[in-house]
Coordinates of C-alpha atoms and ligand atoms in Angstrom, one line a residue:
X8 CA 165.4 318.3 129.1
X9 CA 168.1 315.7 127.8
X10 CA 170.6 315.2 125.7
X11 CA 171.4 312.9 122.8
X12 CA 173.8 311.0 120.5
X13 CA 173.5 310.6 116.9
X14 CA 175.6 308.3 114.8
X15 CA 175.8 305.7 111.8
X16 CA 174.8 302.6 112.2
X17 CA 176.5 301.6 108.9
X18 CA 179.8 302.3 107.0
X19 CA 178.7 305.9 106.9
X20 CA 177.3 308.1 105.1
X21 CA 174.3 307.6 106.6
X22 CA 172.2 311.1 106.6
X23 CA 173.5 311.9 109.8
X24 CA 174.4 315.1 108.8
X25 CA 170.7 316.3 108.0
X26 CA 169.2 314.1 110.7
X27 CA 171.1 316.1 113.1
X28 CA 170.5 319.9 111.5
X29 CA 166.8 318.5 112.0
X30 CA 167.3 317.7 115.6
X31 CA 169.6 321.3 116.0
X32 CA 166.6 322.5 115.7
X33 CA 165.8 321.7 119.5
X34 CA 169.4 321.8 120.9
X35 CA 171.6 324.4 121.9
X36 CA 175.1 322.6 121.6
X37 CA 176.2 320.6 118.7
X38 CA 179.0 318.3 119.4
X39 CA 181.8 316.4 116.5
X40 CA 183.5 313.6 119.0
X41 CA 185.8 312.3 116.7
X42 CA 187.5 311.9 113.3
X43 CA 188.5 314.3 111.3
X44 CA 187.8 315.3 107.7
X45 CA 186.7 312.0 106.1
X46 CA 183.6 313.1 107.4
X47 CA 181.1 314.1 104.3
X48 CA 178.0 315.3 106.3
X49 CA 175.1 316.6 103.5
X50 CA 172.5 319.5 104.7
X51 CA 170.6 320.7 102.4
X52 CA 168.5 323.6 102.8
X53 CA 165.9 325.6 100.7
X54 CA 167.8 323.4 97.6
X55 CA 171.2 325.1 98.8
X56 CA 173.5 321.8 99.7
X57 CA 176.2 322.9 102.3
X58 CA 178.5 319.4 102.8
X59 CA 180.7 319.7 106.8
X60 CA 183.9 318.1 107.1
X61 CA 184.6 318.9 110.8
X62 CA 182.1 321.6 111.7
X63 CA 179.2 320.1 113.5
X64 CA 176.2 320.0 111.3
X65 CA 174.3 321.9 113.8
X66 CA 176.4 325.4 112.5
X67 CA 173.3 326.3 109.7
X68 CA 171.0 327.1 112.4
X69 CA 172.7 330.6 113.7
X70 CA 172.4 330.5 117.2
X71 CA 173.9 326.7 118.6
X72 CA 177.4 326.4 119.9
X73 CA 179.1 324.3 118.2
X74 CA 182.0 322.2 119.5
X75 CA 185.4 320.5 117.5
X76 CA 185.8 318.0 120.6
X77 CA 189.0 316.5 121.8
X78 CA 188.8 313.0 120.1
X79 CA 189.0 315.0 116.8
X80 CA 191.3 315.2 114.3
X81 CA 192.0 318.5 112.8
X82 CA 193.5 319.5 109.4
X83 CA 194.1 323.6 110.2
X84 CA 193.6 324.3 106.3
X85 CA 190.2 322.1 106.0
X86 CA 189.0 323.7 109.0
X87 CA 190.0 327.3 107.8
X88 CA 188.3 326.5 104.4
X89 CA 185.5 325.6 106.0
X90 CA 185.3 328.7 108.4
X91 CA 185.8 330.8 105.6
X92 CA 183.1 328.9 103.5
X93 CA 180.6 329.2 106.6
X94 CA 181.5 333.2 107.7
X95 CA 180.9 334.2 103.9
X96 CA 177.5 332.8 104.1
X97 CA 177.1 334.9 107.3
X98 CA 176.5 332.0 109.5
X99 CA 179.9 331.8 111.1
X100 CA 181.0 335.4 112.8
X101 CA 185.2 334.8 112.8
X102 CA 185.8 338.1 114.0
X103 CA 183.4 336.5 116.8
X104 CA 180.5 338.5 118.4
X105 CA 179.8 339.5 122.0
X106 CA 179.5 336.0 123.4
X107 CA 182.6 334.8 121.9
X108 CA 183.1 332.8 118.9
X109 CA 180.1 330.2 118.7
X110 CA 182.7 327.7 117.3
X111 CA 184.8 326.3 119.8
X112 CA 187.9 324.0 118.5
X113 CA 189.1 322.0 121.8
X114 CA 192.6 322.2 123.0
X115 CA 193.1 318.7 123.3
X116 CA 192.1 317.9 119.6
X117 CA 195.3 316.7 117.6
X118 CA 196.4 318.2 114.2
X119 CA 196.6 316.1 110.8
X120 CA 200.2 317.6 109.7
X121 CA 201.0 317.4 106.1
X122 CA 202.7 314.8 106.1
X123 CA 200.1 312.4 108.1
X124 CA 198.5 312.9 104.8
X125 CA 201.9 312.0 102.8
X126 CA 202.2 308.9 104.6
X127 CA 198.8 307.6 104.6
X128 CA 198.5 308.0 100.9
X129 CA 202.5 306.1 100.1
X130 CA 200.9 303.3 102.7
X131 CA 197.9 302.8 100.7
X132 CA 199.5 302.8 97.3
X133 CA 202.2 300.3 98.8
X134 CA 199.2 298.2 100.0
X135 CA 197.9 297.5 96.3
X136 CA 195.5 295.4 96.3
X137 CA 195.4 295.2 99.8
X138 CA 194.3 298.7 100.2
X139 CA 191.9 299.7 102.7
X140 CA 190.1 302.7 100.5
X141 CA 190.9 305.5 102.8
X142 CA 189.9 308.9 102.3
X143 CA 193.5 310.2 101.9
X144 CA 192.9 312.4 104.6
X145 CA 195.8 311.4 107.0
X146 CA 193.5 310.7 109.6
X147 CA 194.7 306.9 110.6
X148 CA 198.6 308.5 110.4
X149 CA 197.1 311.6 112.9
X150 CA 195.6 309.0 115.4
X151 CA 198.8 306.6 115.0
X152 CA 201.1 309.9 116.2
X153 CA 198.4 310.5 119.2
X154 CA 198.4 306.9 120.3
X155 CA 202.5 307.1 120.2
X156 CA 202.3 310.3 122.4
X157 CA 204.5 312.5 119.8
X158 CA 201.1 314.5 118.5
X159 CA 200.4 318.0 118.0
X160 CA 197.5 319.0 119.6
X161 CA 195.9 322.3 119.5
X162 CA 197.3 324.2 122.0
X163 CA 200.3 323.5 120.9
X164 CA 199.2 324.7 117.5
X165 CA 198.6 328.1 118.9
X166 CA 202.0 328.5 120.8
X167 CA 204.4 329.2 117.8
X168 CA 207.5 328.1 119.5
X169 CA 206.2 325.0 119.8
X170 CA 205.0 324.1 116.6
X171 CA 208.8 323.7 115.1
X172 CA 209.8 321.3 117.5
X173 CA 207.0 318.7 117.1
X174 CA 207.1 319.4 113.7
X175 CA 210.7 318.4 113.3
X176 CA 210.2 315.3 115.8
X177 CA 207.2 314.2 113.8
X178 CA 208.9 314.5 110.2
X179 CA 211.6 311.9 111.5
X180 CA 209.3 309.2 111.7
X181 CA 207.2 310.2 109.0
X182 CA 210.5 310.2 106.4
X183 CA 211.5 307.0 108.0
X184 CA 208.1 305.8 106.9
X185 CA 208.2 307.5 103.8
X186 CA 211.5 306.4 102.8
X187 CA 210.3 302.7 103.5
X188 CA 207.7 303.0 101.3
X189 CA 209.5 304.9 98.5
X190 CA 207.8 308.4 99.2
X191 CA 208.6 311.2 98.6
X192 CA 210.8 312.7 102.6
X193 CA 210.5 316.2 103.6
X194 CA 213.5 318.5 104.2
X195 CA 214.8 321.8 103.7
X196 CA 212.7 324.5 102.3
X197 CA 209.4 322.0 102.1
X198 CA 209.8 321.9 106.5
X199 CA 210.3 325.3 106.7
X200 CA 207.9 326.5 104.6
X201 CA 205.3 323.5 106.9
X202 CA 206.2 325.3 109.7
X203 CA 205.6 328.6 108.5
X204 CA 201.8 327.9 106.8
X205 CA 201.2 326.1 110.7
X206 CA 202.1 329.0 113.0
X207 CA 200.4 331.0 110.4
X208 CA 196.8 328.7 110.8
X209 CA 197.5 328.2 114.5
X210 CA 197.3 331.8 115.1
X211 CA 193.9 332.2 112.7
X212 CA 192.1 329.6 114.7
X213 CA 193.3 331.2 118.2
X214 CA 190.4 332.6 119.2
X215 CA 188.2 330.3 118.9
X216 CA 190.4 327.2 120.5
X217 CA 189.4 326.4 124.2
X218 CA 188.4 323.8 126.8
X219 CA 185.9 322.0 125.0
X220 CA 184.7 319.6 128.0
X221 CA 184.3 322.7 130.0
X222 CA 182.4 324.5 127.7
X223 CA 180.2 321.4 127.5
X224 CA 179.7 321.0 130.6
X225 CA 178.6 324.5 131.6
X226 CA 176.3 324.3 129.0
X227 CA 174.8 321.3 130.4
X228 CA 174.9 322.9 133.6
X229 CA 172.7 325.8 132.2
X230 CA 170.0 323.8 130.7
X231 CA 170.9 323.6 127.8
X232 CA 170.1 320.4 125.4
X233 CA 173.6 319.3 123.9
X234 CA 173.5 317.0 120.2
X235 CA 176.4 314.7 120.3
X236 CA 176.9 314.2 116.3
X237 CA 178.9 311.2 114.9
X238 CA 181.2 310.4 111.8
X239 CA 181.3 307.3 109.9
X240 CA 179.7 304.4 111.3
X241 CA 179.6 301.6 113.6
X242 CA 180.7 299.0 111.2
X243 CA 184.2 301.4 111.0
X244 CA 184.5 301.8 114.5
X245 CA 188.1 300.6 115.1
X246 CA 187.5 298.3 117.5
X247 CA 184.2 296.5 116.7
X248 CA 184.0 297.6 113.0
X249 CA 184.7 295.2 110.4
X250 CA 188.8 295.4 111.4
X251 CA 191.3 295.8 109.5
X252 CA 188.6 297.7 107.0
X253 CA 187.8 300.0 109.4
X254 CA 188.5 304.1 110.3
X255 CA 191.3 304.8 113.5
X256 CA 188.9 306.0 115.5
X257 CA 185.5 305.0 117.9
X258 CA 182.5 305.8 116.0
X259 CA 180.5 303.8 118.7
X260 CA 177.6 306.1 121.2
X261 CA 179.9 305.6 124.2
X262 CA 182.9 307.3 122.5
X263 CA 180.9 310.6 122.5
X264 CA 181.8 310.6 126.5
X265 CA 185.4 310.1 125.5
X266 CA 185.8 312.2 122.6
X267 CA 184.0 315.4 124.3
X268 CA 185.3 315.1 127.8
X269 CA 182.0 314.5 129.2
X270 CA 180.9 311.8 131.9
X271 CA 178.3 309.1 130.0
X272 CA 176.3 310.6 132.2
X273 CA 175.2 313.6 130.0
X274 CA 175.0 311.0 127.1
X275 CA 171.1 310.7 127.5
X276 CA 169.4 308.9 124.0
X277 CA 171.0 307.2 121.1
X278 CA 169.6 307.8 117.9
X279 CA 171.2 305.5 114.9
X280 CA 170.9 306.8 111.8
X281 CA 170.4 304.3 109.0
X282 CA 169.7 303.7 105.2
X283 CA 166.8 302.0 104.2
X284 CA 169.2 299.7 101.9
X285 CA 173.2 299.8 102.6
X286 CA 176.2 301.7 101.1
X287 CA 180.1 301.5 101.6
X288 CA 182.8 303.5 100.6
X289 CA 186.4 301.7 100.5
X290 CA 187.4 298.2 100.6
X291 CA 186.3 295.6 102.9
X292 CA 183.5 292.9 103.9
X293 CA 179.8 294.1 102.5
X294 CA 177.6 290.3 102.9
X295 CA 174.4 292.3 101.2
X296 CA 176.2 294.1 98.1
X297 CA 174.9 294.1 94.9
X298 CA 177.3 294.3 92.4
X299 CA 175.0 294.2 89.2
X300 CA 172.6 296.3 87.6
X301 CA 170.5 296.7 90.4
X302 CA 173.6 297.7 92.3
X303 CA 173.9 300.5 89.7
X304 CA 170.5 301.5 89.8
X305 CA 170.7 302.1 93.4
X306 CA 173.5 304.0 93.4
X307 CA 172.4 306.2 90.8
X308 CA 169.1 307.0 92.1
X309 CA 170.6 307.2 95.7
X310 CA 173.3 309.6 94.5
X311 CA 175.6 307.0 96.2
X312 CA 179.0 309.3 95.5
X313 CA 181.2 310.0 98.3
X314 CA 180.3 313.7 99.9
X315 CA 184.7 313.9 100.6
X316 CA 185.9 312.1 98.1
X317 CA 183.5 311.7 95.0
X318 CA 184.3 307.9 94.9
X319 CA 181.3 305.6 93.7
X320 CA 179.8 304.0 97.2
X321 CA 179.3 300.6 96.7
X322 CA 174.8 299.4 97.4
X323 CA 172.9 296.5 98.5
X324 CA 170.2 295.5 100.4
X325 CA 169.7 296.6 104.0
X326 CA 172.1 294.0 106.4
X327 CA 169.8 293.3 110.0
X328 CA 172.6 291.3 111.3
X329 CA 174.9 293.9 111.0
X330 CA 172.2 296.1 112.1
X331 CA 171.4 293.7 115.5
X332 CA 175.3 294.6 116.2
X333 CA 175.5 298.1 115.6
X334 CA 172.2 298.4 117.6
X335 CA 173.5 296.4 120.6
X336 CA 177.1 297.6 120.8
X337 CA 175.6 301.8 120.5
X338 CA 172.7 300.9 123.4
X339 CA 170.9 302.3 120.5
X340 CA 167.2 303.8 121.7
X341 CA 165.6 305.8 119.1
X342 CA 166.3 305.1 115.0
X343 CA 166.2 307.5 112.2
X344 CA 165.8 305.1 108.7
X345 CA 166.8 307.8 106.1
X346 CA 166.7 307.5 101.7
X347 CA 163.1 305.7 101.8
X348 CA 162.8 307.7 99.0
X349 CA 165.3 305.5 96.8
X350 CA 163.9 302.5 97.2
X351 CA 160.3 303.4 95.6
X352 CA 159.8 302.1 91.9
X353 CA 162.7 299.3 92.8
X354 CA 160.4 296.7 92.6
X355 CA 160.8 293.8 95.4
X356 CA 163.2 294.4 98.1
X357 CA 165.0 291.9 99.7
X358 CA 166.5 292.6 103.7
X359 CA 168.9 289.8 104.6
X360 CA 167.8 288.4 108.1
X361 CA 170.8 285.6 109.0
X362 CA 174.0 284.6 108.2
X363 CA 175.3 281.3 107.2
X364 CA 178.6 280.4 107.2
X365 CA 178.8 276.4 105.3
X366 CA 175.5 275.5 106.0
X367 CA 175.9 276.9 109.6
X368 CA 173.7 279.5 110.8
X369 CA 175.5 282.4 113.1
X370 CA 174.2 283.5 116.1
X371 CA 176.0 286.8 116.0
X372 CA 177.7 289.3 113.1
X373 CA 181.2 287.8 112.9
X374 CA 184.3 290.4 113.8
X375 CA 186.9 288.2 111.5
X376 CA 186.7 289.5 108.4
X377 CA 187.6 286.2 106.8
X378 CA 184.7 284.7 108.7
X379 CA 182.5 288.1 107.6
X380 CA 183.6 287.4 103.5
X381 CA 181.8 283.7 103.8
X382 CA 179.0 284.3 105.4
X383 CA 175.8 283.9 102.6
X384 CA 173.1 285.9 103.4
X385 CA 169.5 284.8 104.3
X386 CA 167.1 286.9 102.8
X387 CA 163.6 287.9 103.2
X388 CA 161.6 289.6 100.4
X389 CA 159.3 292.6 100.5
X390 CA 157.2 293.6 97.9
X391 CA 158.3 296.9 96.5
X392 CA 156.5 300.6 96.8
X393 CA 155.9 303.3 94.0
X394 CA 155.6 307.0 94.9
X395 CA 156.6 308.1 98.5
X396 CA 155.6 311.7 98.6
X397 CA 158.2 314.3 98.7
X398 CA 157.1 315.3 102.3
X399 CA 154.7 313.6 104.8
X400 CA 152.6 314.8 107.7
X401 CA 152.6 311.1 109.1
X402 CA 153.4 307.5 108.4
X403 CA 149.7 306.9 106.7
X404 CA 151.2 309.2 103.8
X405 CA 153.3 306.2 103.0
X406 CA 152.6 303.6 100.5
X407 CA 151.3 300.7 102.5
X408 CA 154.6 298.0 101.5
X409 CA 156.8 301.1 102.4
X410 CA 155.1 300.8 105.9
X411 CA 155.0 297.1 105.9
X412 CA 158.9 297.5 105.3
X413 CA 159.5 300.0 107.8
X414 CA 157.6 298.2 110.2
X415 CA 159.6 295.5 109.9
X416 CA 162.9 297.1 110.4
X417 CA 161.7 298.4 113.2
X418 CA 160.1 295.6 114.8
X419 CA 163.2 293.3 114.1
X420 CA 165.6 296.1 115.8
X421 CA 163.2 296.1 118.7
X422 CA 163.8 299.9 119.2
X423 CA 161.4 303.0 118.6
X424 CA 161.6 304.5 115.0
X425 CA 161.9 308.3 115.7
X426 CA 162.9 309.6 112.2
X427 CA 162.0 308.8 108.9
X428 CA 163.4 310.2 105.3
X429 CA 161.7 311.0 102.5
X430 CA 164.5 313.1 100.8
X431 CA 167.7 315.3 101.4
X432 CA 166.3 318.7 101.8
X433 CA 165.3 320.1 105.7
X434 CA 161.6 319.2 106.2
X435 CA 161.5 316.1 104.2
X436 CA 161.4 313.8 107.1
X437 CA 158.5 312.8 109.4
X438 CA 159.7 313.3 113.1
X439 CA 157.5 310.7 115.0
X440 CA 159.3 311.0 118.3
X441 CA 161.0 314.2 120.1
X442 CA 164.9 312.7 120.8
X443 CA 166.0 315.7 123.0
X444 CA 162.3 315.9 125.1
Ligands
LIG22 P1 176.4 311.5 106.4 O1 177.9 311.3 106.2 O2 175.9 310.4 107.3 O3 176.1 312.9 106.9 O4 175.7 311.3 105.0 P2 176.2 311.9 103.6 O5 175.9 313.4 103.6 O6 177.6 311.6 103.3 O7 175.4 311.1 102.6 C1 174.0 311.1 102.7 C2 173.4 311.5 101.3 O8 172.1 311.2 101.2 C3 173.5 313.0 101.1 O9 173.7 313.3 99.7 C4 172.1 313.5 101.6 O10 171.7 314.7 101.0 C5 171.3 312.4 101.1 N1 170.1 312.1 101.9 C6 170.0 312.1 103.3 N2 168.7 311.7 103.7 C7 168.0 311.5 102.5 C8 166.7 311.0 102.3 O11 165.9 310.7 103.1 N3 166.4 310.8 100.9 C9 167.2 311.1 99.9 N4 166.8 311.0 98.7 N5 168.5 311.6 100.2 C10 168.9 311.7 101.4
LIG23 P1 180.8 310.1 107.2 O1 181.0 310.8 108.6 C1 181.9 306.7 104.7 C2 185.9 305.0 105.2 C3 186.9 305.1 104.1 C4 187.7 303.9 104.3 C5 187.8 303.7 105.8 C6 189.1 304.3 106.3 O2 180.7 311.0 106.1 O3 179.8 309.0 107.3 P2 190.0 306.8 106.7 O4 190.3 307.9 105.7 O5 189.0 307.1 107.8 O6 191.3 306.2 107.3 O7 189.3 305.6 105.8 O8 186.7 304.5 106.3 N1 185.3 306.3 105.7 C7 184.0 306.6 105.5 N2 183.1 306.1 104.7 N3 181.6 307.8 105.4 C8 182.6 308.4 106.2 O9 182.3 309.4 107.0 C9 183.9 307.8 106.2 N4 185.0 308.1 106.8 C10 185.9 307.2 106.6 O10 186.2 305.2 102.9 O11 186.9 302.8 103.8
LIG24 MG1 179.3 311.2 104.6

């Protein structure tokens, strides 16, 4: 029995979210590793679409642990919504049932405070046109305070004495940054009244708080199959994404060790999840975006729209230098190629397979950005694919160019294709390949 990781091998929004309630299906222990709530994951199931911001996607199938790890961050009110949203649908028991809660928030996890989300907003609209697109979540302000050791982390969330003094330590930087930026400070009754709502959420999230590498690891320990599930993507990963367009945490495999406080041991496969053309939300470098009508198209008949934020995602045609990286840098073993779906009726698609930089060919995807907004794309062109049935049994169900086009991918990623999607709802993918056997 193993284990595996899922993330994006993209800028996100990837499917990973129903790619890993599919693979829930044979795991006991669903893992989130890191970010927070810029995380949009879609599941949709018997037509009902449920969208997770920080509970792992594996929470629709009743009976799997699931796990808010330590490299998380966690807005108390999101995740409360979100509780509350899951335990009236009956799948989340908050007044928790003999075993214990099956959520389990780790201790270590810091907490996105108010005014993380204050400041990260003031930044970007000081930015202008250098804006990086964030979410607005306050998660790069959260993972700022963690890195400068002055964070609040869950256990101190839970310990009410506690959460006025960090609190109060916090809000001086945060006015300072504020104040810099023109923002609006906090003071008086607006602190008090912080405080108050945070002992108040710390206390409703109590039970379920604990050592989440424990937990883990006892699970492991038991034979159980634990599902590491990702956010965002590799191309946001904040060190080897495209920088400074990128999210402030790792989004990479490895990071799933880290962010869980598990050995890499317990890792076992890495399944990428990827588009069969590309998206991004935000600003920053996209070498393969369409920006004309075809752009439009995509994104209409994708549904490209943000799952947090609602904001048009930009299109374009699938990037396999980018996708060489993000394949290399996760030790990526299994892939699931999701949205096949969107590209039928599109007529000929075009995957770009090089870079060239002035006439220069590159041997690898660039990590300056300035390098990455040169670089012309070298394209290949595939003849395009009508009807791709709403479920298949195997790949032979597929148009014969939609294989051709598959193939490829998978042949030029040199890694097993495990998954593939032929639309959002549970059972409209073909597993070819068991990830957690
Ligand atoms: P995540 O952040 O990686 O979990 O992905 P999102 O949920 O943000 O975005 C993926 C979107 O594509 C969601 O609206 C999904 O319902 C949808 N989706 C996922 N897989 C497929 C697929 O194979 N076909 C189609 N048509 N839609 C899909
Ligand atoms: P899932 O898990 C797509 C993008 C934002 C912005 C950049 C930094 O649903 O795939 P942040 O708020 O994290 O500081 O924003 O990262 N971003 C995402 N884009 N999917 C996501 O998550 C994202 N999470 C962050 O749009 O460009
Ligand atoms: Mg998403």
């Amino acid at each position: 029995m193993s284990n595996a990781v899922c993330i994006g091998a993209q800028w996100g929004d990837e499917g990973k979210g129903r790619i890993v309630d599919r693979l829930s299906e044979q795991a006991d222990v669903v893992v989130r590793f890191h970010g927070g709530n810029n995380a949009g994951h879609t599941v949709v199931v018997d037509g009902v679409t449920t969208i997770l911001h920080l509970v792992p996607s594996g929470v629709l199938h009743k009976d799997k642990l699931c796990v808010i790890g330590p490299g998380c961050v966690i807005d108390p009110e999101v995740l409360l919504q979100e509780m509350e949203m899951l335990s009236a649908r009956g799948l989340l028991d908050l007044g928790a049932g003999a075993g214990g809660p099956r959520l389990v928030i780790a201790d270590q996890a810091h907490v996105i405070l108010p005014f993380h989300k204050r400041v990260d907003k003031a930044r970007e609209a000081a930015k202008g046109t250098r804006k990086i697109g964030t979410t607005g979540r306050g998660i790069g302000p959260a993972y700022e305070d963690k890195a400068a050791r002055r964070g609040l982390r869950v256990h101190d969330l839970v310990e009410p004495d506690r959460v006025a003094e960090f609190v109060r330590h916090g809000v001086m930087y945060a006015n300072s940054v504020l104040e810099a930026l023109d923002g609006e400070v906090y003071r008086g009754e607006e602190l008090e009244h912080m405080i108050a709502r945070l002992r108040e959420q710390g206390q409703k999230l109590k039970p379920c708080v604990d050592d989440a590498g424990a937990r883990i690891a006892e699970a492991h320990a038991a034979g159980k199959r634990v599902l590491f599930e990702g956010a965002q993507g590799a191309l946001l990963d904040l060190d080897h994404g495209t920088y400074p367009f990128v999210t402030s945490s790792n989004c990479l495999a490895a990071h799933a060790s880290v962010g869980s406080g598990v050995g890499p041991n317990l890792l076992g496969r890495v399944l990428a999840v990827l588009k069969a053309y590309s998206t991004r939300v935000g600003e920053g470098p996209f070498p393969t975006e369409l920006t004309d009508a075809q752009g439009e198209a995509l994104r209409q008949k994708g549904g490209e729209f943000g799952a947090t934020t609602g904001r048009p995602r930009r299109t374009g045609w699938l990037d396999l230098v980018a996708l060489k990286y993000a394949v290399r840098i996760n030790g990526v073993t299994d892939l699931a190629i999701t949205k096949l779906d969107v590209l039928a009726g599109f007529g000929d698609i075009k995957v770009a397979t090089a870079y060239d930089v002035d006439g220069v060919r590159l041997k690898n995807f660039p990590h300056d950005v300035r390098t990455l907004n040169k670089v012309v794309p070298v394209y290949q062109t595939f003849p395009g694919f009508d009807g791709v049935p709403e479920r298949i049994a195997s790949l032979d169900d597929l148009p014969p160019a939609a294989r051709r086009y598959l193939g490829f991918v998978q042949e030029s990623l040199g890694v097993r294709l495990s998954i593939v999607g032929v639309g959002p709802g549970r059972g409209q993918e073909l597993v070819l390949n068991d990830v957690l056997a």
